[in-house]
Amino acid sequence: MNIVLLGAPGAGKGTQAQKLVEEFGFDHISTGDLLRAAVKAGTELGKEAKGYMDAGKLVPDSVVIGLVKERLGTPEAAAGFILDGFPRNTSQAESLDAELAGMGVSLDAALLVSVEPEVIVERLSSRRTCRTCGYTGTAADETCPRDGGEMYQRDDDKPETIKQRLDVYEESTAPLVGYYRDKGLLREVDGDRSQDEVYADVKTLLGL
């Protein structure tokens, strides 16, 4: 099964993707991971991406799509994949469709993990991170339960930053919901519940 994963930052997409990978062995394709791996390996696309990243610029669609295309051509992806973090806009979605068609591959579903913005702000702004080991906990953790280190709130977990991230999502990524709905591929799950409840519905929606 080939899936595109949709949802705002903090909606819990990564958790659901990991559960699907563990149970069904899908290839979890994160564009962030692809970029970091290509830069580290020094591939041609990696060198091109590094030039943009070092200059503080967004990596162009052509480079990201090139990396995704490379990964989709591997045996791991042939058994089914979950695209996480790509496409980010309808232009990328159209390019992806064209590349998949050229490979004789099609998408089976676009899974939207839906959570209200105010819930996401509350959820993410309550996160705290250990300064020494990186453990992620909640505001209830005065010290790290792992090593007793100081727990602090990262800048990107502050309410004003979260709201900015959600605004960016709404502007560029949210239109993908309509794009995939029009194609009859959209499957929407309520993400404002326990991880296991959400996952049970995800499997039903995907026919797994």
Tab-separated table of C-alpha atoms in Angstrom:
chain	number	residue	atom	x	y	z
A	1	MET	CA	0.000	0.000	0.000
A	2	ASN	CA	1.287	3.468	-0.939
A	3	ILE	CA	0.255	6.312	1.366
A	4	VAL	CA	0.732	10.078	1.615
A	5	LEU	CA	0.533	11.282	5.223
A	6	LEU	CA	-1.130	14.651	5.878
A	7	GLY	CA	-1.703	16.731	9.000
A	8	ALA	CA	-0.533	19.821	10.853
A	9	PRO	CA	2.660	19.880	12.948
A	10	GLY	CA	1.933	18.130	16.233
A	11	ALA	CA	-1.085	16.202	14.943
A	12	GLY	CA	0.625	12.871	15.661
A	13	LYS	CA	1.443	11.802	12.088
A	14	GLY	CA	4.859	10.436	13.007
A	15	THR	CA	3.448	8.198	15.730
A	16	GLN	CA	0.865	6.668	13.384
A	17	ALA	CA	3.457	6.217	10.634
A	18	GLN	CA	5.741	4.367	13.049
A	19	LYS	CA	2.932	2.031	14.108
A	20	LEU	CA	2.161	1.207	10.453
A	21	VAL	CA	5.850	0.579	9.745
A	22	GLU	CA	6.189	-1.732	12.751
A	23	GLU	CA	3.107	-3.791	11.915
A	24	PHE	CA	3.164	-3.856	8.115
A	25	GLY	CA	6.770	-3.118	7.138
A	26	PHE	CA	6.010	-0.091	4.952
A	27	ASP	CA	8.975	2.074	3.953
A	28	HIS	CA	8.663	5.337	5.938
A	29	ILE	CA	9.985	8.071	3.650
A	30	SER	CA	10.644	11.351	5.470
A	31	THR	CA	11.984	14.110	3.233
A	32	GLY	CA	13.932	15.563	6.170
A	33	ASP	CA	15.706	12.228	6.657
A	34	LEU	CA	16.335	11.922	2.902
A	35	LEU	CA	17.942	15.367	2.750
A	36	ARG	CA	20.176	14.721	5.765
A	37	ALA	CA	21.261	11.312	4.410
A	38	ALA	CA	22.028	12.693	0.924
A	39	VAL	CA	24.081	15.565	2.361
A	40	LYS	CA	25.996	13.172	4.638
A	41	ALA	CA	26.662	10.743	1.761
A	42	GLY	CA	27.808	13.573	-0.505
A	43	THR	CA	25.650	12.497	-3.460
A	44	GLU	CA	25.106	14.892	-6.364
A	45	LEU	CA	21.632	15.773	-5.110
A	46	GLY	CA	23.026	15.997	-1.581
A	47	LYS	CA	25.687	18.505	-2.643
A	48	GLU	CA	23.067	20.571	-4.446
A	49	ALA	CA	20.764	20.503	-1.396
A	50	LYS	CA	23.636	21.442	0.948
A	51	GLY	CA	24.346	24.562	-1.110
A	52	TYR	CA	20.813	25.819	-0.537
A	53	MET	CA	20.721	24.760	3.114
A	54	ASP	CA	24.061	26.426	3.906
A	55	ALA	CA	22.735	29.643	2.353
A	56	GLY	CA	19.614	29.442	4.531
A	57	LYS	CA	17.375	28.893	1.514
A	58	LEU	CA	14.602	26.357	0.922
A	59	VAL	CA	15.728	23.340	-1.064
A	60	PRO	CA	13.936	23.563	-4.461
A	61	ASP	CA	11.167	21.149	-5.388
A	62	SER	CA	13.297	19.641	-8.179
A	63	VAL	CA	15.950	18.466	-5.698
A	64	VAL	CA	13.434	17.117	-3.166
A	65	ILE	CA	11.485	15.301	-5.899
A	66	GLY	CA	14.751	13.857	-7.207
A	67	LEU	CA	15.544	12.422	-3.782
A	68	VAL	CA	12.021	11.037	-3.373
A	69	LYS	CA	12.175	9.469	-6.835
A	70	GLU	CA	15.483	7.767	-5.992
A	71	ARG	CA	14.011	6.313	-2.801
A	72	LEU	CA	10.807	5.169	-4.514
A	73	GLY	CA	12.962	3.137	-6.903
A	74	THR	CA	14.401	0.989	-4.088
A	75	PRO	CA	13.221	-2.547	-3.207
A	76	GLU	CA	12.149	-1.315	0.255
A	77	ALA	CA	9.661	1.141	-1.240
A	78	ALA	CA	8.388	-1.408	-3.761
A	79	ALA	CA	6.700	-3.287	-0.907
A	80	GLY	CA	4.677	-0.188	0.055
A	81	PHE	CA	5.585	3.246	1.364
A	82	ILE	CA	4.439	6.127	3.568
A	83	LEU	CA	5.433	9.595	2.352
A	84	ASP	CA	5.827	11.914	5.355
A	85	GLY	CA	6.521	15.628	4.844
A	86	PHE	CA	6.078	15.451	1.080
A	87	PRO	CA	4.270	16.729	-0.880
A	88	ARG	CA	4.017	20.070	0.951
A	89	ASN	CA	1.885	21.845	-1.658
A	90	THR	CA	-0.269	21.053	-4.690
A	91	SER	CA	2.570	21.796	-7.112
A	92	GLN	CA	4.683	19.088	-5.463
A	93	ALA	CA	1.658	16.751	-5.448
A	94	GLU	CA	1.261	17.161	-9.215
A	95	SER	CA	4.986	16.506	-9.755
A	96	LEU	CA	4.768	13.425	-7.540
A	97	ASP	CA	1.792	12.100	-9.521
A	98	ALA	CA	3.753	12.526	-12.761
A	99	GLU	CA	6.830	10.741	-11.383
A	100	LEU	CA	4.752	7.875	-9.965
A	101	ALA	CA	2.881	7.482	-13.256
A	102	GLY	CA	6.223	7.253	-15.069
A	103	MET	CA	7.254	4.471	-12.688
A	104	GLY	CA	3.947	2.628	-13.063
A	105	VAL	CA	3.143	3.255	-9.403
A	106	SER	CA	0.019	4.843	-7.899
A	107	LEU	CA	-1.075	6.147	-4.513
A	108	ASP	CA	-3.680	4.159	-2.587
A	109	ALA	CA	-4.599	6.768	0.016
A	110	ALA	CA	-3.863	10.180	1.480
A	111	LEU	CA	-4.271	9.821	5.252
A	112	LEU	CA	-5.160	13.035	7.098
A	113	VAL	CA	-4.616	13.039	10.872
A	114	SER	CA	-6.971	15.853	11.857
A	115	VAL	CA	-6.610	17.828	15.100
A	116	GLU	CA	-8.037	21.272	15.935
A	117	PRO	CA	-5.382	24.044	16.002
A	118	GLU	CA	-6.075	25.015	19.623
A	119	VAL	CA	-5.521	21.391	20.695
A	120	ILE	CA	-2.191	21.304	18.848
A	121	VAL	CA	-1.057	24.566	20.487
A	122	GLU	CA	-1.927	23.176	23.925
A	123	ARG	CA	-0.331	19.788	23.142
A	124	LEU	CA	2.968	21.152	21.817
A	125	SER	CA	3.335	24.058	24.239
A	126	SER	CA	3.152	21.623	27.165
A	127	ARG	CA	6.237	19.741	25.901
A	128	ARG	CA	9.485	20.041	27.814
A	129	THR	CA	12.911	18.758	26.737
A	130	CYS	CA	15.885	17.657	28.856
A	131	ARG	CA	18.935	19.861	28.296
A	132	THR	CA	21.350	16.951	28.770
A	133	CYS	CA	19.811	13.855	27.150
A	134	GLY	CA	17.060	15.310	24.912
A	135	TYR	CA	14.240	13.350	26.588
A	136	THR	CA	10.822	14.798	25.701
A	137	GLY	CA	8.329	15.077	28.553
A	138	THR	CA	5.594	17.441	29.702
A	139	ALA	CA	5.315	20.536	31.902
A	140	ALA	CA	4.620	18.150	34.794
A	141	ASP	CA	8.243	16.929	34.617
A	142	GLU	CA	10.219	19.293	36.849
A	143	THR	CA	13.389	17.276	36.214
A	144	CYS	CA	14.239	14.628	33.624
A	145	PRO	CA	13.036	11.162	34.746
A	146	ARG	CA	16.014	9.635	32.923
A	147	ASP	CA	18.986	11.569	34.271
A	148	GLY	CA	17.634	14.282	36.547
A	149	GLY	CA	18.606	17.000	34.055
A	150	GLU	CA	16.914	20.372	33.682
A	151	MET	CA	13.707	20.366	31.632
A	152	TYR	CA	13.122	23.407	29.405
A	153	GLN	CA	10.715	24.637	26.716
A	154	ARG	CA	12.263	24.762	23.242
A	155	ASP	CA	11.664	27.906	21.201
A	156	ASP	CA	9.638	26.001	18.596
A	157	ASP	CA	7.359	24.669	21.362
A	158	LYS	CA	6.327	28.164	22.477
A	159	PRO	CA	2.692	29.087	21.642
A	160	GLU	CA	3.564	32.021	19.350
A	161	THR	CA	5.984	29.866	17.313
A	162	ILE	CA	3.499	27.004	17.073
A	163	LYS	CA	0.835	29.394	15.761
A	164	GLN	CA	3.257	30.617	13.077
A	165	ARG	CA	3.977	27.020	12.027
A	166	LEU	CA	0.255	26.305	11.829
A	167	ASP	CA	-0.273	29.426	9.694
A	168	VAL	CA	2.393	28.200	7.245
A	169	TYR	CA	0.723	24.777	7.168
A	170	GLU	CA	-2.708	26.254	6.465
A	171	GLU	CA	-1.364	28.414	3.662
A	172	SER	CA	0.706	25.875	1.746
A	173	THR	CA	-0.133	22.345	2.882
A	174	ALA	CA	-3.827	22.411	3.803
A	175	PRO	CA	-4.901	22.794	0.110
A	176	LEU	CA	-3.561	19.253	-0.389
A	177	VAL	CA	-6.613	17.999	1.514
A	178	GLY	CA	-8.877	19.258	-1.272
A	179	TYR	CA	-6.475	17.996	-3.930
A	180	TYR	CA	-6.587	14.421	-2.653
A	181	ARG	CA	-10.286	14.583	-1.778
A	182	ASP	CA	-11.017	15.436	-5.416
A	183	LYS	CA	-9.036	12.360	-6.453
A	184	GLY	CA	-11.047	10.164	-4.096
A	185	LEU	CA	-7.936	9.267	-2.083
A	186	LEU	CA	-8.531	11.185	1.161
A	187	ARG	CA	-9.023	9.228	4.393
A	188	GLU	CA	-9.525	11.409	7.477
A	189	VAL	CA	-9.047	10.289	11.078
A	190	ASP	CA	-9.708	12.240	14.298
A	191	GLY	CA	-6.279	12.568	15.918
A	192	ASP	CA	-7.511	14.068	19.201
A	193	ARG	CA	-7.719	10.711	20.993
A	194	SER	CA	-5.344	8.110	22.394
A	195	GLN	CA	-2.691	6.793	19.998
A	196	ASP	CA	-4.213	3.305	20.022
A	197	GLU	CA	-7.737	4.564	19.290
A	198	VAL	CA	-6.443	6.614	16.370
A	199	TYR	CA	-4.420	3.687	15.049
A	200	ALA	CA	-7.407	1.319	15.171
A	201	ASP	CA	-9.354	3.759	12.986
A	202	VAL	CA	-6.352	4.273	10.670
A	203	LYS	CA	-6.214	0.551	9.944
A	204	THR	CA	-9.962	0.431	9.275
A	205	LEU	CA	-9.823	3.461	6.965
A	206	LEU	CA	-6.916	1.945	5.020
A	207	GLY	CA	-8.515	-1.504	4.873
A	208	LEU	CA	-5.631	-3.119	6.764
